[in-house]
Tab-separated table of C-alpha atoms in Angstrom:
chain	number	residue	atom	x	y	z
A	21	GLU	CA	-36.863	154.952	-14.394
A	22	LEU	CA	-33.087	155.305	-14.486
A	23	CYS	CA	-32.925	159.044	-13.756
A	24	ILE	CA	-29.500	159.322	-15.418
A	25	THR	CA	-28.780	162.996	-16.007
A	26	ASP	CA	-25.401	162.702	-17.740
A	27	ILE	CA	-23.248	160.034	-19.373
A	28	GLN	CA	-19.587	160.563	-20.165
A	29	THR	CA	-17.227	158.119	-21.857
A	30	THR	CA	-13.460	157.998	-21.495
A	31	ALA	CA	-11.226	156.129	-23.931
A	32	VAL	CA	-9.279	153.397	-22.130
A	33	GLN	CA	-6.510	151.016	-23.117
A	34	HIS	CA	-7.834	147.556	-23.950
A	35	CYS	CA	-8.837	146.906	-27.542
A	36	ALA	CA	-9.956	149.311	-30.252
A	37	HIS	CA	-12.922	151.457	-29.264
A	38	SER	CA	-12.815	150.587	-25.538
A	39	TYR	CA	-14.366	153.090	-23.166
A	40	ALA	CA	-15.020	153.548	-19.483
A	41	VAL	CA	-18.314	155.237	-18.652
A	42	THR	CA	-19.404	157.667	-15.948
A	43	MET	CA	-23.121	158.036	-15.256
A	44	ARG	CA	-24.519	160.800	-13.083
A	45	GLY	CA	-27.966	160.898	-11.512
A	46	THR	CA	-28.331	157.187	-10.715
A	47	SER	CA	-29.787	155.928	-7.432
A	48	PHE	CA	-26.156	155.509	-6.313
A	49	GLY	CA	-25.278	159.048	-7.392
A	50	THR	CA	-22.329	159.055	-9.789
A	51	VAL	CA	-21.353	155.567	-10.999
A	52	ALA	CA	-18.053	155.043	-12.815
A	53	TYR	CA	-17.561	151.766	-14.706
A	54	SER	CA	-14.151	150.870	-16.117
A	55	GLY	CA	-15.029	147.991	-18.410
A	56	ASP	CA	-11.995	145.901	-19.388
A	57	CYS	CA	-8.922	148.120	-19.329
A	58	ARG	CA	-5.558	149.091	-17.995
A	59	PRO	CA	-5.584	151.664	-15.172
A	60	SER	CA	-6.496	155.112	-16.500
A	61	THR	CA	-5.588	158.407	-14.860
A	62	ARG	CA	-7.853	160.174	-17.338
A	63	PHE	CA	-10.812	158.015	-16.247
A	64	ALA	CA	-9.965	158.743	-12.589
A	65	GLU	CA	-10.001	162.473	-13.338
A	66	ASP	CA	-13.192	162.350	-15.430
A	67	ALA	CA	-15.065	160.489	-12.662
A	68	ARG	CA	-13.556	162.418	-9.734
A	69	HIS	CA	-15.515	161.867	-6.474
A	70	ALA	CA	-17.671	159.068	-7.937
A	71	ASP	CA	-20.072	157.594	-5.423
A	72	LEU	CA	-19.432	154.105	-6.804
A	73	LEU	CA	-16.536	152.828	-8.917
A	74	ILE	CA	-16.958	149.439	-10.583
A	75	HIS	CA	-13.510	148.419	-11.800
A	76	GLU	CA	-12.207	145.232	-13.353
A	77	ALA	CA	-9.469	143.429	-11.443
A	78	THR	CA	-8.678	140.433	-13.618
A	79	PHE	CA	-5.268	139.763	-12.055
A	80	THR	CA	-3.951	139.624	-8.515
A	81	ASP	CA	-1.187	141.892	-7.308
A	82	GLY	CA	2.223	140.683	-8.403
A	83	MET	CA	0.901	139.923	-11.904
A	84	GLU	CA	1.278	143.471	-13.246
A	85	ALA	CA	3.347	142.356	-16.266
A	86	GLU	CA	0.703	139.845	-17.358
A	87	ALA	CA	-2.064	142.387	-16.706
A	88	ALA	CA	-0.257	144.941	-18.883
A	89	LEU	CA	0.312	142.376	-21.631
A	90	LYS	CA	-3.375	141.419	-21.707
A	91	ARG	CA	-4.529	145.021	-21.136
A	92	HIS	CA	-6.333	144.347	-17.876
A	93	SER	CA	-5.804	145.567	-14.291
A	94	THR	CA	-4.683	144.034	-11.018
A	95	ASN	CA	-6.746	144.583	-7.907
A	96	GLY	CA	-4.071	146.965	-6.578
A	97	GLU	CA	-4.104	148.967	-9.813
A	98	ALA	CA	-7.907	149.198	-9.671
A	99	LEU	CA	-7.734	150.404	-6.060
A	100	HIS	CA	-5.132	152.969	-7.058
A	101	VAL	CA	-7.550	154.329	-9.685
A	102	ALA	CA	-10.196	154.489	-6.942
A	103	SER	CA	-7.787	156.393	-4.709
A	104	VAL	CA	-6.910	158.937	-7.399
A	105	MET	CA	-10.608	159.220	-8.271
A	106	LYS	CA	-11.515	159.646	-4.584
A	107	ALA	CA	-14.334	157.146	-5.071
A	108	LYS	CA	-16.648	156.673	-2.101
A	109	ALA	CA	-17.154	152.909	-2.681
A	110	VAL	CA	-15.484	150.336	-4.936
A	111	VAL	CA	-16.715	147.125	-6.537
A	112	LEU	CA	-13.954	144.928	-7.942
A	113	THR	CA	-15.063	142.553	-10.680
A	114	HIS	CA	-13.983	140.431	-13.681
A	115	PHE	CA	-11.660	138.102	-11.787
A	116	SER	CA	-9.754	135.506	-13.753
A	117	GLN	CA	-11.294	132.039	-13.444
A	118	ARG	CA	-7.760	130.655	-13.279
A	119	PHE	CA	-7.501	131.968	-9.721
A	120	PRO	CA	-10.507	130.572	-7.805
A	121	LYS	CA	-10.141	132.691	-4.680
A	122	ILE	CA	-10.982	136.146	-3.443
A	123	PRO	CA	-7.818	138.170	-4.040
A	124	PRO	CA	-6.198	139.905	-1.084
A	125	LEU	CA	-6.442	143.675	-0.941
A	126	SER	CA	-3.304	145.477	-2.015
A	127	ASN	CA	-0.920	146.639	0.677
A	128	SER	CA	0.547	149.204	-1.675
A	129	GLY	CA	1.362	152.534	-0.059
A	130	ASP	CA	-0.556	154.494	-2.673
A	131	SER	CA	-3.772	152.468	-2.369
A	132	MET	CA	-6.781	153.908	-0.621
A	133	GLN	CA	-7.510	153.557	3.057
A	134	TYR	CA	-9.790	150.498	3.137
A	135	SER	CA	-11.284	151.319	6.522
A	136	ASP	CA	-12.749	154.509	5.068
A	137	VAL	CA	-14.008	153.179	1.734
A	138	PRO	CA	-16.124	150.050	1.242
A	139	VAL	CA	-14.399	147.593	-1.110
A	140	ILE	CA	-16.692	144.896	-2.499
A	141	PHE	CA	-15.762	141.772	-4.442
A	142	ALA	CA	-18.471	141.138	-7.047
A	143	PHE	CA	-19.907	137.709	-7.720
A	144	ASP	CA	-22.525	136.337	-10.102
A	145	TYR	CA	-26.101	137.385	-9.317
A	146	MET	CA	-25.000	139.906	-6.709
A	147	LYS	CA	-27.568	142.648	-6.335
A	148	LEU	CA	-26.288	145.883	-4.832
A	149	THR	CA	-28.332	148.830	-3.668
A	150	PRO	CA	-27.170	152.142	-2.240
A	151	THR	CA	-28.229	150.909	1.198
A	152	ASN	CA	-26.383	147.558	1.147
A	153	LEU	CA	-22.958	148.678	-0.135
A	154	LEU	CA	-21.430	148.773	3.337
A	155	ALA	CA	-22.886	145.371	4.239
A	156	ALA	CA	-21.547	143.929	0.972
A	157	SER	CA	-18.044	145.074	1.864
A	158	LYS	CA	-18.296	143.189	5.159
A	159	ILE	CA	-18.956	139.730	3.670
A	160	THR	CA	-15.478	139.309	2.150
A	161	PRO	CA	-14.308	137.040	5.010
A	162	ALA	CA	-17.264	134.734	4.382
A	163	LEU	CA	-16.530	134.675	0.644
A	164	ARG	CA	-12.902	133.815	1.363
A	165	LEU	CA	-14.092	130.742	3.274
A	166	LEU	CA	-15.766	129.502	0.075
A	167	TYR	CA	-12.439	129.717	-1.794
A	168	PRO	CA	-9.779	128.832	0.799
A	169	GLU	CA	-6.049	129.030	0.311
A	170	ASP	CA	-4.063	125.803	0.422
A	171	SER	CA	-2.147	126.738	3.554
A	172	SER	CA	-3.420	126.395	7.110
A	173	MET	CA	-1.978	129.839	7.875
A	174	ALA	CA	-4.401	131.408	5.398
A	175	MET	CA	-7.288	129.592	7.105
A	176	GLU	CA	-6.208	131.009	10.480
A	177	GLU	CA	-6.182	134.529	8.993
A	178	GLU	CA	-9.680	133.960	7.574
A	179	GLU	CA	-10.910	132.737	10.977
A	180	ASP	CA	-9.556	135.940	12.525
A	181	GLU	CA	-11.398	137.999	9.877
A	182	MET	CA	-14.643	136.147	10.692
A	183	LYS	CA	-14.341	137.297	14.322
A	184	ASP	CA	-15.070	140.847	13.155
A	185	PRO	CA	-18.596	141.509	14.512
A	186	SER	CA	-19.702	143.365	11.374
A	187	SER	CA	-18.727	140.364	9.227
A	188	LEU	CA	-20.718	138.010	11.421
A	189	VAL	CA	-23.776	140.235	11.194
A	190	ALA	CA	-23.489	140.382	7.394
A	191	VAL	CA	-23.193	136.631	6.900
A	192	ASN	CA	-26.158	135.945	9.190
A	193	VAL	CA	-28.645	137.865	7.027
A	194	PRO	CA	-30.216	135.240	4.736
A	195	GLY	CA	-30.425	136.249	1.094
A	196	LEU	CA	-28.924	139.689	1.695
A	197	PHE	CA	-27.618	139.891	-1.867
A	198	ALA	CA	-29.692	137.269	-3.680
A	199	GLN	CA	-32.380	138.224	-6.109
A	200	LYS	CA	-35.610	136.623	-4.913
A	201	GLU	CA	-36.659	135.899	-8.494
A	202	LEU	CA	-33.643	133.601	-8.966
A	203	LEU	CA	-34.008	131.547	-5.789
């Protein structure tokens, strides 16, 4: 049973008849899903204080012009929406396949404080629950190792991230995010 008590749509800029959706009463609480779109202040206001924001981040920061042209968002723009929304957790998704790496988090001054809000990079077959959101946000360093940068400096930064005890705990839990039916 879904237990959804309310669904609200918000028109967003992508193609004709594109909408973001906010669902209240889920097991996560309020879930806000952007779909494909440009950043939307209206969506951020409509889903204020969402427990979980799932936002597309097709382009990396620095590609704002291309994102605007194709009516998508950068990861920094998605995090800005989360900040305005005051979302309690964020899942970034819909990454371009042309960039086979986990994008860095934005260092923009108006982005949210990452230490306070779990930021999760989605991947195929990921299964999130309200109880594993924090753990999911801690596996980013391990995911970065799967898609390394070309430079040795980036590898050193990733090694430093892996020294974070919470990351090590997360990557040592077998099948934490895998669906047993698919294994």
